[in-house]
């Protein structure tokens, strides 16, 4: 499980903890990769830049350690806040550096072939915001098609968790960002419970798709 959030008290971190607990209850063992806590540097560098003439290139030790963790996993679950209809820079940089040429792609039989992936993205937009339909489509295209299937994964799905902000936001016809009153008390509890329920559904459906690994 790869978590991309700078605060351990964030809704994203909470959702990751709940998802991990659900997967453990379903029989999975979790290798939790908290990118911020582990100090992952998302910046591309010369050592980890692909060499198109050498798919056996030895990348940095840090990247090889991450590759071993990905290889050891049957499923990869990424939990992140949606930033600009995409993943946060730290998660993008992890994919850029670790899911590298010769490892994740560039072989007739990809090393990640057959693995399964769930992208759990928390979005501030509320479910009824017209922006959500396009966001879901762009995330599915980018993350499932552009990354996971390109790297040989057998299954990839995006679980988009809308309504993750305590202050509902929407953009009006003039382009103004309208920020509503903070949801508090019982209403906030209900909002959290609903987000937990939707996240749980994504995780359980994902977990049930294949037999639980031994
Ligand atoms: C840089 C940035 C970009 C964002 N882009 C989007 C976006 O494209 N769509 C959206 O619905 N929410 C967007 N948001 C809102 C976040 O998705 C939301 O704050 C987050 O999911 C809340 O979870 P957290 O409390 O765990 O951070 C953005 C927030 C930030 C800080």
PDB file of C-alpha atoms and ligand atoms in Angstrom:
ATOM      1  CA  UNK A   1       0.000   0.000   0.000  1.00  0.00           C
ATOM      2  CA  UNK A   2       1.470   3.294  -1.129  1.00  0.00           C
ATOM      3  CA  UNK A   3       0.283   6.372   0.742  1.00  0.00           C
ATOM      4  CA  UNK A   4       0.903   9.874  -0.531  1.00  0.00           C
ATOM      5  CA  UNK A   5       0.029  12.455   2.108  1.00  0.00           C
ATOM      6  CA  UNK A   6       2.121  14.800   4.221  1.00  0.00           C
ATOM      7  CA  UNK A   7      -0.149  14.617   7.315  1.00  0.00           C
ATOM      8  CA  UNK A   8      -0.819  11.477   9.326  1.00  0.00           C
ATOM      9  CA  UNK A   9      -4.082  13.028  10.593  1.00  0.00           C
ATOM     10  CA  UNK A  10      -5.386  13.570   7.053  1.00  0.00           C
ATOM     11  CA  UNK A  11      -8.485  11.937   5.673  1.00  0.00           C
ATOM     12  CA  UNK A  12      -6.204  10.260   3.146  1.00  0.00           C
ATOM     13  CA  UNK A  13      -4.074   8.665   5.881  1.00  0.00           C
ATOM     14  CA  UNK A  14      -7.222   7.628   7.755  1.00  0.00           C
ATOM     15  CA  UNK A  15      -8.624   6.049   4.575  1.00  0.00           C
ATOM     16  CA  UNK A  16      -5.344   4.200   4.013  1.00  0.00           C
ATOM     17  CA  UNK A  17      -5.378   2.803   7.565  1.00  0.00           C
ATOM     18  CA  UNK A  18      -8.963   1.611   7.137  1.00  0.00           C
ATOM     19  CA  UNK A  19      -8.202   0.069   3.761  1.00  0.00           C
ATOM     20  CA  UNK A  20      -5.146  -1.729   5.168  1.00  0.00           C
ATOM     21  CA  UNK A  21      -7.214  -3.115   8.045  1.00  0.00           C
ATOM     22  CA  UNK A  22      -9.859  -4.368   5.612  1.00  0.00           C
ATOM     23  CA  UNK A  23      -7.269  -6.048   3.409  1.00  0.00           C
ATOM     24  CA  UNK A  24      -5.619  -7.652   6.428  1.00  0.00           C
ATOM     25  CA  UNK A  25      -9.005  -8.974   7.516  1.00  0.00           C
ATOM     26  CA  UNK A  26      -9.335 -10.455   4.002  1.00  0.00           C
ATOM     27  CA  UNK A  27      -6.024 -12.306   4.489  1.00  0.00           C
ATOM     28  CA  UNK A  28      -3.506  -9.941   2.871  1.00  0.00           C
ATOM     29  CA  UNK A  29      -0.210  -8.972   4.467  1.00  0.00           C
ATOM     30  CA  UNK A  30       0.505  -5.267   4.042  1.00  0.00           C
ATOM     31  CA  UNK A  31       3.789  -3.606   3.178  1.00  0.00           C
ATOM     32  CA  UNK A  32       2.931   0.015   3.988  1.00  0.00           C
ATOM     33  CA  UNK A  33       4.929   2.524   1.997  1.00  0.00           C
ATOM     34  CA  UNK A  34       4.283   6.017   3.365  1.00  0.00           C
ATOM     35  CA  UNK A  35       6.191   8.091   0.822  1.00  0.00           C
ATOM     36  CA  UNK A  36       6.450  11.218   2.978  1.00  0.00           C
ATOM     37  CA  UNK A  37       7.371   9.342   6.186  1.00  0.00           C
ATOM     38  CA  UNK A  38      10.074   7.412   4.326  1.00  0.00           C
ATOM     39  CA  UNK A  39      11.412  10.655   2.849  1.00  0.00           C
ATOM     40  CA  UNK A  40      11.032   9.562  -0.759  1.00  0.00           C
ATOM     41  CA  UNK A  41      12.501  12.088  -3.182  1.00  0.00           C
ATOM     42  CA  UNK A  42      10.216  12.333  -6.209  1.00  0.00           C
ATOM     43  CA  UNK A  43      12.718  14.234  -8.326  1.00  0.00           C
ATOM     44  CA  UNK A  44      14.115  12.384 -11.324  1.00  0.00           C
ATOM     45  CA  UNK A  45      17.912  12.186 -11.322  1.00  0.00           C
ATOM     46  CA  UNK A  46      20.679  10.943 -13.607  1.00  0.00           C
ATOM     47  CA  UNK A  47      21.026   7.557 -11.864  1.00  0.00           C
ATOM     48  CA  UNK A  48      17.350   6.763 -12.289  1.00  0.00           C
ATOM     49  CA  UNK A  49      16.809   8.237 -15.702  1.00  0.00           C
ATOM     50  CA  UNK A  50      16.143   5.433 -18.178  1.00  0.00           C
ATOM     51  CA  UNK A  51      18.818   4.553 -20.702  1.00  0.00           C
ATOM     52  CA  UNK A  52      16.879   3.522 -23.802  1.00  0.00           C
ATOM     53  CA  UNK A  53      19.892   1.553 -25.025  1.00  0.00           C
ATOM     54  CA  UNK A  54      20.168  -0.515 -21.826  1.00  0.00           C
ATOM     55  CA  UNK A  55      17.157  -2.005 -20.187  1.00  0.00           C
ATOM     56  CA  UNK A  56      19.453  -3.780 -17.686  1.00  0.00           C
ATOM     57  CA  UNK A  57      20.680  -0.446 -16.337  1.00  0.00           C
ATOM     58  CA  UNK A  58      21.542  -0.499 -12.611  1.00  0.00           C
ATOM     59  CA  UNK A  59      19.458   2.260 -11.083  1.00  0.00           C
ATOM     60  CA  UNK A  60      20.089   3.799  -7.655  1.00  0.00           C
ATOM     61  CA  UNK A  61      20.059   1.529  -4.580  1.00  0.00           C
ATOM     62  CA  UNK A  62      17.013   3.402  -3.302  1.00  0.00           C
ATOM     63  CA  UNK A  63      15.075   2.670  -6.482  1.00  0.00           C
ATOM     64  CA  UNK A  64      16.145  -0.993  -6.502  1.00  0.00           C
ATOM     65  CA  UNK A  65      14.890  -1.339  -2.922  1.00  0.00           C
ATOM     66  CA  UNK A  66      11.512   0.049  -4.008  1.00  0.00           C
ATOM     67  CA  UNK A  67      11.454  -2.248  -7.042  1.00  0.00           C
ATOM     68  CA  UNK A  68      11.910  -5.262  -4.754  1.00  0.00           C
ATOM     69  CA  UNK A  69       8.944  -4.130  -2.675  1.00  0.00           C
ATOM     70  CA  UNK A  70       6.752  -3.746  -5.764  1.00  0.00           C
ATOM     71  CA  UNK A  71       7.866  -7.149  -7.099  1.00  0.00           C
ATOM     72  CA  UNK A  72       7.006  -8.806  -3.788  1.00  0.00           C
ATOM     73  CA  UNK A  73       3.439  -7.471  -3.906  1.00  0.00           C
ATOM     74  CA  UNK A  74       0.532  -9.311  -5.526  1.00  0.00           C
ATOM     75  CA  UNK A  75      -1.564  -6.183  -5.435  1.00  0.00           C
ATOM     76  CA  UNK A  76      -0.683  -2.511  -5.215  1.00  0.00           C
ATOM     77  CA  UNK A  77      -3.077  -0.081  -3.560  1.00  0.00           C
ATOM     78  CA  UNK A  78      -2.272   3.630  -3.866  1.00  0.00           C
ATOM     79  CA  UNK A  79      -4.117   6.032  -1.531  1.00  0.00           C
ATOM     80  CA  UNK A  80      -3.810   9.736  -2.314  1.00  0.00           C
ATOM     81  CA  UNK A  81      -5.592  13.080  -2.481  1.00  0.00           C
ATOM     82  CA  UNK A  82      -6.536  14.038  -6.028  1.00  0.00           C
ATOM     83  CA  UNK A  83      -4.448  17.058  -7.030  1.00  0.00           C
ATOM     84  CA  UNK A  84      -5.318  18.738 -10.321  1.00  0.00           C
ATOM     85  CA  UNK A  85      -7.220  15.684 -11.508  1.00  0.00           C
ATOM     86  CA  UNK A  86      -4.088  13.628 -11.036  1.00  0.00           C
ATOM     87  CA  UNK A  87      -1.873  12.148  -8.326  1.00  0.00           C
ATOM     88  CA  UNK A  88       0.269  14.321  -6.001  1.00  0.00           C
ATOM     89  CA  UNK A  89       3.821  14.987  -7.158  1.00  0.00           C
ATOM     90  CA  UNK A  90       5.363  12.588  -4.628  1.00  0.00           C
ATOM     91  CA  UNK A  91       3.353   9.659  -5.997  1.00  0.00           C
ATOM     92  CA  UNK A  92       3.982  10.685  -9.590  1.00  0.00           C
ATOM     93  CA  UNK A  93       7.713  10.876  -8.843  1.00  0.00           C
ATOM     94  CA  UNK A  94       7.645   7.434  -7.225  1.00  0.00           C
ATOM     95  CA  UNK A  95       6.164   6.015 -10.414  1.00  0.00           C
ATOM     96  CA  UNK A  96       8.564   8.026 -12.604  1.00  0.00           C
ATOM     97  CA  UNK A  97      11.648   6.786 -10.753  1.00  0.00           C
ATOM     98  CA  UNK A  98      10.659   3.288  -9.636  1.00  0.00           C
ATOM     99  CA  UNK A  99       8.401   1.988 -12.399  1.00  0.00           C
ATOM    100  CA  UNK A 100      11.338   2.242 -14.690  1.00  0.00           C
ATOM    101  CA  UNK A 101      12.441   0.976 -18.100  1.00  0.00           C
ATOM    102  CA  UNK A 102      13.461  -2.680 -18.037  1.00  0.00           C
ATOM    103  CA  UNK A 103      11.606  -3.212 -14.769  1.00  0.00           C
ATOM    104  CA  UNK A 104       8.038  -2.038 -15.235  1.00  0.00           C
ATOM    105  CA  UNK A 105       7.994  -1.804 -19.009  1.00  0.00           C
ATOM    106  CA  UNK A 106      10.170  -2.478 -22.029  1.00  0.00           C
ATOM    107  CA  UNK A 107      10.166  -6.301 -21.877  1.00  0.00           C
ATOM    108  CA  UNK A 108       8.034  -8.733 -23.840  1.00  0.00           C
ATOM    109  CA  UNK A 109       7.019 -10.241 -20.488  1.00  0.00           C
ATOM    110  CA  UNK A 110       6.720  -7.361 -18.029  1.00  0.00           C
ATOM    111  CA  UNK A 111       7.954  -8.163 -14.530  1.00  0.00           C
ATOM    112  CA  UNK A 112       4.803  -6.686 -13.059  1.00  0.00           C
ATOM    113  CA  UNK A 113       2.584  -8.873 -15.263  1.00  0.00           C
ATOM    114  CA  UNK A 114      -0.473 -10.241 -13.534  1.00  0.00           C
ATOM    115  CA  UNK A 115      -0.431  -7.887 -10.564  1.00  0.00           C
ATOM    116  CA  UNK A 116      -3.571  -5.996  -9.624  1.00  0.00           C
ATOM    117  CA  UNK A 117      -3.898  -2.341  -8.740  1.00  0.00           C
ATOM    118  CA  UNK A 118      -6.387  -0.167  -6.893  1.00  0.00           C
ATOM    119  CA  UNK A 119      -6.035   3.609  -6.982  1.00  0.00           C
ATOM    120  CA  UNK A 120      -8.008   5.180  -4.108  1.00  0.00           C
ATOM    121  CA  UNK A 121      -8.202   8.910  -4.753  1.00  0.00           C
ATOM    122  CA  UNK A 122      -9.853  11.395  -2.409  1.00  0.00           C
ATOM    123  CA  UNK A 123     -11.294  14.428  -4.182  1.00  0.00           C
ATOM    124  CA  UNK A 124     -12.588  17.665  -2.758  1.00  0.00           C
ATOM    125  CA  UNK A 125     -15.353  17.974  -5.358  1.00  0.00           C
ATOM    126  CA  UNK A 126     -18.757  16.793  -4.235  1.00  0.00           C
ATOM    127  CA  UNK A 127     -20.382  13.882  -6.085  1.00  0.00           C
ATOM    128  CA  UNK A 128     -22.935  16.133  -7.790  1.00  0.00           C
ATOM    129  CA  UNK A 129     -20.287  18.479  -9.215  1.00  0.00           C
ATOM    130  CA  UNK A 130     -20.277  18.231 -13.034  1.00  0.00           C
ATOM    131  CA  UNK A 131     -16.461  18.174 -12.927  1.00  0.00           C
ATOM    132  CA  UNK A 132     -16.499  14.681 -11.409  1.00  0.00           C
ATOM    133  CA  UNK A 133     -17.412  12.750 -14.556  1.00  0.00           C
ATOM    134  CA  UNK A 134     -14.417  14.098 -16.483  1.00  0.00           C
ATOM    135  CA  UNK A 135     -12.171  13.646 -13.450  1.00  0.00           C
ATOM    136  CA  UNK A 136     -13.088   9.984 -13.172  1.00  0.00           C
ATOM    137  CA  UNK A 137     -12.454   9.473 -16.889  1.00  0.00           C
ATOM    138  CA  UNK A 138      -9.114  11.263 -16.893  1.00  0.00           C
ATOM    139  CA  UNK A 139      -7.900   9.352 -13.820  1.00  0.00           C
ATOM    140  CA  UNK A 140      -8.950   6.023 -15.329  1.00  0.00           C
ATOM    141  CA  UNK A 141      -7.186   6.842 -18.594  1.00  0.00           C
ATOM    142  CA  UNK A 142      -4.052   8.167 -16.945  1.00  0.00           C
ATOM    143  CA  UNK A 143      -3.642   5.700 -14.093  1.00  0.00           C
ATOM    144  CA  UNK A 144      -5.178   2.462 -15.355  1.00  0.00           C
ATOM    145  CA  UNK A 145      -4.476   2.655 -19.072  1.00  0.00           C
ATOM    146  CA  UNK A 146      -1.455   4.939 -19.144  1.00  0.00           C
ATOM    147  CA  UNK A 147       0.386   3.341 -16.229  1.00  0.00           C
ATOM    148  CA  UNK A 148      -0.927   0.035 -14.827  1.00  0.00           C
ATOM    149  CA  UNK A 149      -1.979  -1.720 -18.040  1.00  0.00           C
ATOM    150  CA  UNK A 150       1.040  -0.293 -19.855  1.00  0.00           C
ATOM    151  CA  UNK A 151       3.143  -2.068 -17.209  1.00  0.00           C
ATOM    152  CA  UNK A 152       1.364  -5.404 -17.638  1.00  0.00           C
ATOM    153  CA  UNK A 153      -0.997  -5.312 -14.682  1.00  0.00           C
ATOM    154  CA  UNK A 154      -3.937  -7.669 -15.196  1.00  0.00           C
ATOM    155  CA  UNK A 155      -6.415  -5.403 -13.462  1.00  0.00           C
ATOM    156  CA  UNK A 156      -6.502  -1.760 -12.469  1.00  0.00           C
ATOM    157  CA  UNK A 157      -9.330   0.331 -11.157  1.00  0.00           C
ATOM    158  CA  UNK A 158      -9.747   3.852  -9.804  1.00  0.00           C
ATOM    159  CA  UNK A 159     -11.899   4.288  -6.715  1.00  0.00           C
ATOM    160  CA  UNK A 160     -12.758   7.974  -6.683  1.00  0.00           C
ATOM    161  CA  UNK A 161     -13.893   9.193  -3.265  1.00  0.00           C
ATOM    162  CA  UNK A 162     -15.645  12.493  -3.782  1.00  0.00           C
ATOM    163  CA  UNK A 163     -16.694  14.935  -1.066  1.00  0.00           C
ATOM    164  CA  UNK A 164     -13.446  14.676   0.913  1.00  0.00           C
ATOM    165  CA  UNK A 165     -13.447  18.354   1.975  1.00  0.00           C
ATOM    166  CA  UNK A 166     -15.170  19.513   5.141  1.00  0.00           C
ATOM    167  CA  UNK A 167     -16.087  22.740   3.325  1.00  0.00           C
ATOM    168  CA  UNK A 168     -17.997  21.895   0.115  1.00  0.00           C
ATOM    169  CA  UNK A 169     -16.625  23.679  -2.919  1.00  0.00           C
ATOM    170  CA  UNK A 170     -17.847  24.346  -6.391  1.00  0.00           C
ATOM    171  CA  UNK A 171     -17.057  26.745  -9.185  1.00  0.00           C
ATOM    172  CA  UNK A 172     -19.880  29.002 -10.379  1.00  0.00           C
ATOM    173  CA  UNK A 173     -20.571  30.068 -13.958  1.00  0.00           C
ATOM    174  CA  UNK A 174     -18.277  33.119 -13.582  1.00  0.00           C
ATOM    175  CA  UNK A 175     -15.367  30.966 -12.433  1.00  0.00           C
ATOM    176  CA  UNK A 176     -15.524  31.915  -8.765  1.00  0.00           C
ATOM    177  CA  UNK A 177     -14.652  29.232  -6.253  1.00  0.00           C
ATOM    178  CA  UNK A 178     -17.542  29.067  -3.820  1.00  0.00           C
ATOM    179  CA  UNK A 179     -16.487  27.619  -0.482  1.00  0.00           C
ATOM    180  CA  UNK A 180     -19.388  26.574   1.717  1.00  0.00           C
ATOM    181  CA  UNK A 181     -19.705  26.426   5.475  1.00  0.00           C
ATOM    182  CA  UNK A 182     -17.632  23.779   7.232  1.00  0.00           C
ATOM    183  CA  UNK A 183     -19.605  20.670   7.982  1.00  0.00           C
ATOM    184  CA  UNK A 184     -19.478  20.007  11.717  1.00  0.00           C
ATOM    185  CA  UNK A 185     -20.780  17.730  14.442  1.00  0.00           C
ATOM    186  CA  UNK A 186     -23.121  14.924  13.489  1.00  0.00           C
ATOM    187  CA  UNK A 187     -23.157  16.005   9.864  1.00  0.00           C
ATOM    188  CA  UNK A 188     -19.371  15.732   9.718  1.00  0.00           C
ATOM    189  CA  UNK A 189     -19.504  12.322  11.382  1.00  0.00           C
ATOM    190  CA  UNK A 190     -22.031  11.201   8.780  1.00  0.00           C
ATOM    191  CA  UNK A 191     -19.829  12.540   5.970  1.00  0.00           C
ATOM    192  CA  UNK A 192     -16.844  10.582   7.336  1.00  0.00           C
ATOM    193  CA  UNK A 193     -18.933   7.452   7.775  1.00  0.00           C
ATOM    194  CA  UNK A 194     -20.195   7.709   4.206  1.00  0.00           C
ATOM    195  CA  UNK A 195     -16.665   8.156   2.839  1.00  0.00           C
ATOM    196  CA  UNK A 196     -15.507   5.161   4.908  1.00  0.00           C
ATOM    197  CA  UNK A 197     -18.395   3.112   3.565  1.00  0.00           C
ATOM    198  CA  UNK A 198     -17.607   3.980  -0.064  1.00  0.00           C
ATOM    199  CA  UNK A 199     -13.877   3.320   0.443  1.00  0.00           C
ATOM    200  CA  UNK A 200     -14.740  -0.008   2.075  1.00  0.00           C
ATOM    201  CA  UNK A 201     -16.870  -1.004  -0.896  1.00  0.00           C
ATOM    202  CA  UNK A 202     -14.031  -0.273  -3.330  1.00  0.00           C
ATOM    203  CA  UNK A 203     -11.552  -2.270  -1.243  1.00  0.00           C
ATOM    204  CA  UNK A 204     -13.848  -5.210  -0.675  1.00  0.00           C
ATOM    205  CA  UNK A 205     -14.864  -5.464  -4.309  1.00  0.00           C
ATOM    206  CA  UNK A 206     -11.210  -5.266  -5.300  1.00  0.00           C
ATOM    207  CA  UNK A 207     -10.180  -7.879  -2.731  1.00  0.00           C
ATOM    208  CA  UNK A 208     -12.939 -10.272  -3.764  1.00  0.00           C
ATOM    209  CA  UNK A 209     -12.057 -10.272  -7.448  1.00  0.00           C
ATOM    210  CA  UNK A 210      -9.421 -12.971  -7.045  1.00  0.00           C
ATOM    211  CA  UNK A 211      -8.863 -15.622  -4.415  1.00  0.00           C
ATOM    212  CA  UNK A 212      -7.116 -14.232  -1.372  1.00  0.00           C
ATOM    213  CA  UNK A 213      -3.393 -15.042  -1.582  1.00  0.00           C
ATOM    214  CA  UNK A 214      -2.119 -17.785   0.723  1.00  0.00           C
TER     215      UNK A 214
HETATM  216  C1  LIG B   1      -2.892  21.210  -5.010  1.00  0.00           C
HETATM  217  C2  LIG B   1      -4.296  20.689  -4.866  1.00  0.00           C
HETATM  218  C3  LIG B   1      -4.989  20.329  -6.001  1.00  0.00           C
HETATM  219  C4  LIG B   1      -6.293  19.821  -5.883  1.00  0.00           C
HETATM  220  N1  LIG B   1      -6.943  19.441  -7.018  1.00  0.00           N
HETATM  221  C5  LIG B   1      -8.194  18.911  -6.906  1.00  0.00           C
HETATM  222  C6  LIG B   1      -8.882  18.488  -8.083  1.00  0.00           C
HETATM  223  O1  LIG B   1      -8.379  18.543  -9.212  1.00  0.00           O
HETATM  224  N2  LIG B   1     -10.136  17.992  -7.923  1.00  0.00           N
HETATM  225  C7  LIG B   1     -10.726  17.872  -6.685  1.00  0.00           C
HETATM  226  O2  LIG B   1     -11.860  17.411  -6.599  1.00  0.00           O
HETATM  227  N3  LIG B   1     -10.073  18.257  -5.560  1.00  0.00           N
HETATM  228  C8  LIG B   1      -8.825  18.774  -5.654  1.00  0.00           C
HETATM  229  N4  LIG B   1      -8.170  19.161  -4.510  1.00  0.00           N
HETATM  230  C9  LIG B   1      -8.790  18.917  -3.175  1.00  0.00           C
HETATM  231  C10 LIG B   1      -8.212  17.639  -2.554  1.00  0.00           C
HETATM  232  O3  LIG B   1      -8.524  16.524  -3.339  1.00  0.00           O
HETATM  233  C11 LIG B   1      -8.758  17.475  -1.132  1.00  0.00           C
HETATM  234  O4  LIG B   1      -8.288  18.575  -0.402  1.00  0.00           O
HETATM  235  C12 LIG B   1      -8.276  16.214  -0.449  1.00  0.00           C
HETATM  236  O5  LIG B   1      -8.743  15.073  -1.090  1.00  0.00           O
HETATM  237  C13 LIG B   1      -8.753  16.176   1.007  1.00  0.00           C
HETATM  238  O6  LIG B   1      -8.167  15.049   1.639  1.00  0.00           O
HETATM  239  P1  LIG B   1      -7.026  15.261   2.761  1.00  0.00           P
HETATM  240  O7  LIG B   1      -7.706  15.951   3.924  1.00  0.00           O
HETATM  241  O8  LIG B   1      -6.582  13.873   3.092  1.00  0.00           O
HETATM  242  O9  LIG B   1      -5.936  16.104   2.150  1.00  0.00           O
HETATM  243  C14 LIG B   1      -6.893  19.696  -4.605  1.00  0.00           C
HETATM  244  C15 LIG B   1      -6.180  20.081  -3.453  1.00  0.00           C
HETATM  245  C16 LIG B   1      -4.902  20.590  -3.590  1.00  0.00           C
HETATM  246  C17 LIG B   1      -4.165  21.003  -2.336  1.00  0.00           C
END
